[in-house]
Amino acid sequence: MIKIWTEPQMVSGPLDNKTLHELKNLRLKDPNGKLTPYRIPTLEEALSWGKGKVIFTLDVKQGVPYDLVISAIRKQKAEGYAVIITYSADQATVVHNLAPDLMLSAPIKNTADLTRLNERDIPDNRIIAFIGTREADRTLIEHIHGHGIMCILGTLGNLDRQAKQKGDQLYARFIENGADILSTDRPLEAGRILDFYIKKRNITSKFIQ
């Protein structure tokens, strides 16, 4: 479902009932209701914009063929900065068979989940583990790290609410407890805390300038 404000009216309805031309004529409003110059980008346009700026985790919605997403990644030569999100070992297998060179995010909430992925011949160096939306057991994180796999903790929802109520320093605790990446609805607040965390500990990386 799409609901986008334009001047002088709001356009609403199922997205797949709109043509690309119709969508491209729309302009977005900011949270305060002010009309912006921004329009809806295609996936290829977004990938082109993000080169050298961001790493994308692409959440492929139901009904969207993986091969079309992979084609867009290929056309923009975005293999080095695009990760495809999957929600099961079956989905991860499909993506890996279509594009074995691409990184994918897969749910790993226990050791059996990782074993299942390995049994599908998906190598550890193509996996980023999504460990859930609550703090994972430290033993599990150590097991995943032992395979050389980074962990994504989903703070969106309950953990974001905890940080808002108890203090944003919780985001640093999540990292201290083993999360490598945070998936959050509060990126500005989390970013400020992690920037302070990085500077305080004098953490450097050849990949971040």
mmCIF file of C-alpha atoms in Angstrom:
data_model
loop_
_atom_site.group_PDB
_atom_site.id
_atom_site.type_symbol
_atom_site.label_atom_id
_atom_site.label_comp_id
_atom_site.label_asym_id
_atom_site.label_seq_id
_atom_site.Cartn_x
_atom_site.Cartn_y
_atom_site.Cartn_z
ATOM 1 C CA MET A 1 0.000 0.000 0.000
ATOM 2 C CA ILE A 2 1.280 3.442 -0.938
ATOM 3 C CA LYS A 3 0.167 6.726 0.626
ATOM 4 C CA ILE A 4 2.048 9.751 -0.693
ATOM 5 C CA TRP A 5 1.196 13.428 -0.393
ATOM 6 C CA THR A 6 1.453 15.602 -3.488
ATOM 7 C CA GLU A 7 0.087 19.023 -4.362
ATOM 8 C CA PRO A 8 -2.812 19.579 -4.123
ATOM 9 C CA GLN A 9 -4.007 16.111 -3.147
ATOM 10 C CA MET A 10 -2.924 12.823 -1.649
ATOM 11 C CA VAL A 11 -2.450 9.793 -3.879
ATOM 12 C CA SER A 12 -3.230 6.483 -2.225
ATOM 13 C CA GLY A 13 -3.866 2.886 -3.152
ATOM 14 C CA PRO A 14 -1.952 -0.308 -3.941
ATOM 15 C CA LEU A 15 1.480 0.452 -5.362
ATOM 16 C CA ASP A 16 1.159 -2.164 -8.095
ATOM 17 C CA ASN A 17 -1.875 -0.302 -9.475
ATOM 18 C CA LYS A 18 0.343 2.674 -10.357
ATOM 19 C CA THR A 19 2.587 3.003 -13.379
ATOM 20 C CA LEU A 20 6.217 4.041 -13.048
ATOM 21 C CA HIS A 21 5.351 7.266 -14.882
ATOM 22 C CA GLU A 22 2.620 8.062 -12.342
ATOM 23 C CA LEU A 23 4.946 7.386 -9.429
ATOM 24 C CA LYS A 24 7.735 9.467 -10.924
ATOM 25 C CA ASN A 25 5.413 12.487 -11.065
ATOM 26 C CA LEU A 26 4.926 12.409 -7.304
ATOM 27 C CA ARG A 27 6.916 14.499 -4.833
ATOM 28 C CA LEU A 28 7.378 13.521 -1.234
ATOM 29 C CA LYS A 29 6.516 15.506 1.872
ATOM 30 C CA ASP A 30 8.698 15.539 4.974
ATOM 31 C CA PRO A 31 7.364 14.555 8.438
ATOM 32 C CA ASN A 32 6.291 18.181 8.989
ATOM 33 C CA GLY A 33 4.135 18.191 5.869
ATOM 34 C CA LYS A 34 6.464 20.359 3.780
ATOM 35 C CA LEU A 35 6.687 19.451 0.117
ATOM 36 C CA THR A 36 10.223 18.385 -0.847
ATOM 37 C CA PRO A 37 11.925 18.201 -4.259
ATOM 38 C CA TYR A 38 12.428 14.464 -3.797
ATOM 39 C CA ARG A 39 10.776 11.825 -5.937
ATOM 40 C CA ILE A 40 10.558 8.036 -5.675
ATOM 41 C CA PRO A 41 13.764 6.408 -6.942
ATOM 42 C CA THR A 42 13.933 3.065 -8.681
ATOM 43 C CA LEU A 43 16.130 0.427 -7.086
ATOM 44 C CA GLU A 44 18.799 1.016 -9.732
ATOM 45 C CA GLU A 45 18.748 4.759 -9.047
ATOM 46 C CA ALA A 46 19.078 4.169 -5.307
ATOM 47 C CA LEU A 47 21.975 1.762 -5.828
ATOM 48 C CA SER A 48 23.700 4.259 -8.095
ATOM 49 C CA TRP A 49 23.276 7.056 -5.524
ATOM 50 C CA GLY A 50 24.643 4.901 -2.705
ATOM 51 C CA LYS A 51 27.912 3.880 -4.329
ATOM 52 C CA GLY A 52 30.751 4.828 -1.985
ATOM 53 C CA LYS A 53 28.281 6.129 0.631
ATOM 54 C CA VAL A 54 26.332 3.261 2.150
ATOM 55 C CA ILE A 55 25.938 -0.494 2.351
ATOM 56 C CA PHE A 56 22.403 -1.517 1.384
ATOM 57 C CA THR A 57 20.481 -4.353 3.020
ATOM 58 C CA LEU A 58 17.743 -5.052 0.506
ATOM 59 C CA ASP A 59 14.479 -6.318 1.987
ATOM 60 C CA VAL A 60 12.849 -8.097 -0.958
ATOM 61 C CA LYS A 61 9.091 -8.069 -0.477
ATOM 62 C CA GLN A 62 6.811 -11.001 -1.192
ATOM 63 C CA GLY A 63 6.076 -11.350 -4.884
ATOM 64 C CA VAL A 64 9.212 -9.552 -6.058
ATOM 65 C CA PRO A 65 11.451 -12.017 -7.963
ATOM 66 C CA TYR A 66 14.957 -12.290 -6.564
ATOM 67 C CA ASP A 67 16.402 -12.414 -10.080
ATOM 68 C CA LEU A 68 15.112 -8.894 -10.822
ATOM 69 C CA VAL A 69 16.783 -7.553 -7.673
ATOM 70 C CA ILE A 70 20.013 -9.341 -8.538
ATOM 71 C CA SER A 71 19.825 -7.935 -12.084
ATOM 72 C CA ALA A 72 19.593 -4.388 -10.697
ATOM 73 C CA ILE A 73 22.601 -5.043 -8.471
ATOM 74 C CA ARG A 74 24.568 -6.359 -11.450
ATOM 75 C CA LYS A 75 23.667 -3.413 -13.678
ATOM 76 C CA GLN A 76 24.920 -0.935 -11.082
ATOM 77 C CA LYS A 77 27.954 -3.078 -10.201
ATOM 78 C CA ALA A 78 26.742 -2.901 -6.601
ATOM 79 C CA GLU A 79 27.890 -6.384 -5.587
ATOM 80 C CA GLY A 80 30.363 -4.902 -3.112
ATOM 81 C CA TYR A 81 27.835 -2.835 -1.181
ATOM 82 C CA ALA A 82 24.493 -4.687 -1.385
ATOM 83 C CA VAL A 83 23.249 -7.443 0.947
ATOM 84 C CA ILE A 84 20.024 -9.337 0.221
ATOM 85 C CA ILE A 85 17.843 -10.074 3.249
ATOM 86 C CA THR A 86 16.369 -13.575 3.497
ATOM 87 C CA TYR A 87 14.024 -14.980 6.126
ATOM 88 C CA SER A 88 14.692 -18.717 5.978
ATOM 89 C CA ALA A 89 17.263 -21.266 4.886
ATOM 90 C CA ASP A 90 15.088 -21.980 1.838
ATOM 91 C CA GLN A 91 15.139 -18.333 0.741
ATOM 92 C CA ALA A 92 18.857 -18.075 1.434
ATOM 93 C CA THR A 93 19.447 -21.139 -0.752
ATOM 94 C CA VAL A 94 17.489 -19.629 -3.633
ATOM 95 C CA VAL A 95 19.462 -16.375 -3.474
ATOM 96 C CA HIS A 96 22.799 -18.143 -3.137
ATOM 97 C CA ASN A 97 22.084 -20.425 -6.100
ATOM 98 C CA LEU A 98 21.145 -17.389 -8.232
ATOM 99 C CA ALA A 99 24.118 -15.280 -7.146
ATOM 100 C CA PRO A 100 26.744 -17.189 -5.155
ATOM 101 C CA ASP A 101 29.039 -14.136 -5.057
ATOM 102 C CA LEU A 102 26.538 -11.899 -3.230
ATOM 103 C CA MET A 103 26.257 -11.411 0.521
ATOM 104 C CA LEU A 104 23.004 -12.378 2.189
ATOM 105 C CA SER A 105 21.466 -11.808 5.582
ATOM 106 C CA ALA A 106 19.901 -14.906 7.106
ATOM 107 C CA PRO A 107 18.214 -15.531 10.466
ATOM 108 C CA ILE A 108 20.467 -17.419 12.894
ATOM 109 C CA LYS A 109 18.809 -17.645 16.288
ATOM 110 C CA ASN A 110 20.406 -20.917 17.359
ATOM 111 C CA THR A 111 23.273 -23.141 16.290
ATOM 112 C CA ALA A 112 20.931 -25.373 14.277
ATOM 113 C CA ASP A 113 20.085 -22.441 11.993
ATOM 114 C CA LEU A 114 23.751 -22.022 11.070
ATOM 115 C CA THR A 115 24.168 -25.774 10.573
ATOM 116 C CA ARG A 116 21.169 -25.737 8.255
ATOM 117 C CA LEU A 117 22.722 -23.012 6.105
ATOM 118 C CA ASN A 118 26.038 -24.843 5.962
ATOM 119 C CA GLU A 119 24.243 -28.029 4.919
ATOM 120 C CA ARG A 120 22.815 -26.076 1.990
ATOM 121 C CA ASP A 121 26.421 -25.349 0.926
ATOM 122 C CA ILE A 122 26.126 -21.638 1.688
ATOM 123 C CA PRO A 123 29.632 -20.632 2.789
ATOM 124 C CA ASP A 124 30.178 -18.666 5.987
ATOM 125 C CA ASN A 125 31.858 -15.834 4.067
ATOM 126 C CA ARG A 126 28.597 -15.090 2.238
ATOM 127 C CA ILE A 127 26.433 -14.858 5.372
ATOM 128 C CA ILE A 128 25.567 -12.054 7.777
ATOM 129 C CA ALA A 129 23.586 -13.419 10.735
ATOM 130 C CA PHE A 130 20.367 -11.735 11.850
ATOM 131 C CA ILE A 131 20.211 -12.819 15.482
ATOM 132 C CA GLY A 132 16.730 -11.452 16.264
ATOM 133 C CA THR A 133 15.095 -8.497 17.984
ATOM 134 C CA ARG A 134 16.180 -9.264 21.523
ATOM 135 C CA GLU A 135 19.666 -9.651 22.925
ATOM 136 C CA ALA A 136 21.025 -13.041 21.911
ATOM 137 C CA ASP A 137 22.783 -15.482 24.183
ATOM 138 C CA ARG A 138 26.490 -14.647 24.316
ATOM 139 C CA THR A 139 27.380 -18.290 23.629
ATOM 140 C CA LEU A 140 25.471 -18.150 20.331
ATOM 141 C CA ILE A 141 27.194 -14.921 19.304
ATOM 142 C CA GLU A 142 30.591 -16.424 20.086
ATOM 143 C CA HIS A 143 29.683 -19.493 18.020
ATOM 144 C CA ILE A 144 28.677 -17.313 15.065
ATOM 145 C CA HIS A 145 31.789 -15.170 15.402
ATOM 146 C CA GLY A 146 33.817 -18.375 15.488
ATOM 147 C CA HIS A 147 32.631 -18.977 11.926
ATOM 148 C CA GLY A 148 33.817 -15.498 10.924
ATOM 149 C CA ILE A 149 30.230 -14.259 10.542
ATOM 150 C CA MET A 150 29.075 -10.797 11.618
ATOM 151 C CA CYS A 151 25.863 -10.396 13.654
ATOM 152 C CA ILE A 152 22.958 -8.013 13.083
ATOM 153 C CA LEU A 153 20.848 -7.234 16.159
ATOM 154 C CA GLY A 154 17.387 -5.852 15.423
ATOM 155 C CA THR A 155 16.826 -3.132 18.013
ATOM 156 C CA LEU A 156 13.746 -1.854 16.191
ATOM 157 C CA GLY A 157 10.797 -2.275 18.495
ATOM 158 C CA ASN A 158 11.401 -3.318 22.088
ATOM 159 C CA LEU A 159 15.142 -2.617 22.333
ATOM 160 C CA ASP A 160 14.715 0.840 20.761
ATOM 161 C CA ARG A 161 12.008 1.567 23.322
ATOM 162 C CA GLN A 162 14.310 0.439 26.120
ATOM 163 C CA ALA A 163 17.059 2.753 24.855
ATOM 164 C CA LYS A 164 14.624 5.658 24.683
ATOM 165 C CA GLN A 165 13.427 5.040 28.246
ATOM 166 C CA LYS A 166 16.673 4.028 29.953
ATOM 167 C CA GLY A 167 19.212 5.981 27.918
ATOM 168 C CA ASP A 168 20.783 5.727 24.498
ATOM 169 C CA GLN A 169 23.979 4.320 26.014
ATOM 170 C CA LEU A 170 22.231 0.949 25.703
ATOM 171 C CA TYR A 171 23.261 0.931 22.037
ATOM 172 C CA ALA A 172 26.913 0.773 23.129
ATOM 173 C CA ARG A 173 26.057 -2.121 25.437
ATOM 174 C CA PHE A 174 24.540 -4.046 22.542
ATOM 175 C CA ILE A 175 27.838 -3.695 20.675
ATOM 176 C CA GLU A 176 29.850 -4.617 23.763
ATOM 177 C CA ASN A 177 27.742 -7.777 24.058
ATOM 178 C CA GLY A 178 28.681 -8.897 20.550
ATOM 179 C CA ALA A 179 26.402 -7.249 17.996
ATOM 180 C CA ASP A 180 28.346 -5.987 14.983
ATOM 181 C CA ILE A 181 25.469 -4.176 13.239
ATOM 182 C CA LEU A 182 22.317 -2.594 14.660
ATOM 183 C CA SER A 183 19.059 -2.519 12.724
ATOM 184 C CA THR A 184 17.206 0.381 14.356
ATOM 185 C CA ASP A 185 14.348 2.817 13.933
ATOM 186 C CA ARG A 186 16.460 5.401 15.805
ATOM 187 C CA PRO A 187 19.530 5.738 13.565
ATOM 188 C CA LEU A 188 20.426 9.275 14.643
ATOM 189 C CA GLU A 189 20.399 8.448 18.352
ATOM 190 C CA ALA A 190 22.212 5.146 17.883
ATOM 191 C CA GLY A 191 24.715 6.780 15.537
ATOM 192 C CA ARG A 192 25.609 9.499 18.043
ATOM 193 C CA ILE A 193 26.242 6.953 20.795
ATOM 194 C CA LEU A 194 28.308 4.663 18.565
ATOM 195 C CA ASP A 195 30.327 7.593 17.235
ATOM 196 C CA PHE A 196 31.194 8.508 20.832
ATOM 197 C CA TYR A 197 31.937 4.826 21.568
ATOM 198 C CA ILE A 198 34.327 4.621 18.601
ATOM 199 C CA LYS A 199 36.177 7.823 19.500
ATOM 200 C CA LYS A 200 36.447 6.978 23.205
ATOM 201 C CA ARG A 201 38.054 3.632 22.408
ATOM 202 C CA ASN A 202 40.131 5.029 19.554
ATOM 203 C CA ILE A 203 38.732 2.418 17.155
ATOM 204 C CA THR A 204 39.920 2.797 13.564
ATOM 205 C CA SER A 205 39.256 0.939 10.331
ATOM 206 C CA LYS A 206 40.827 1.067 6.891
ATOM 207 C CA PHE A 207 37.286 0.885 5.504
ATOM 208 C CA ILE A 208 36.029 4.009 7.314
ATOM 209 C CA GLN A 209 37.589 7.427 6.824
#
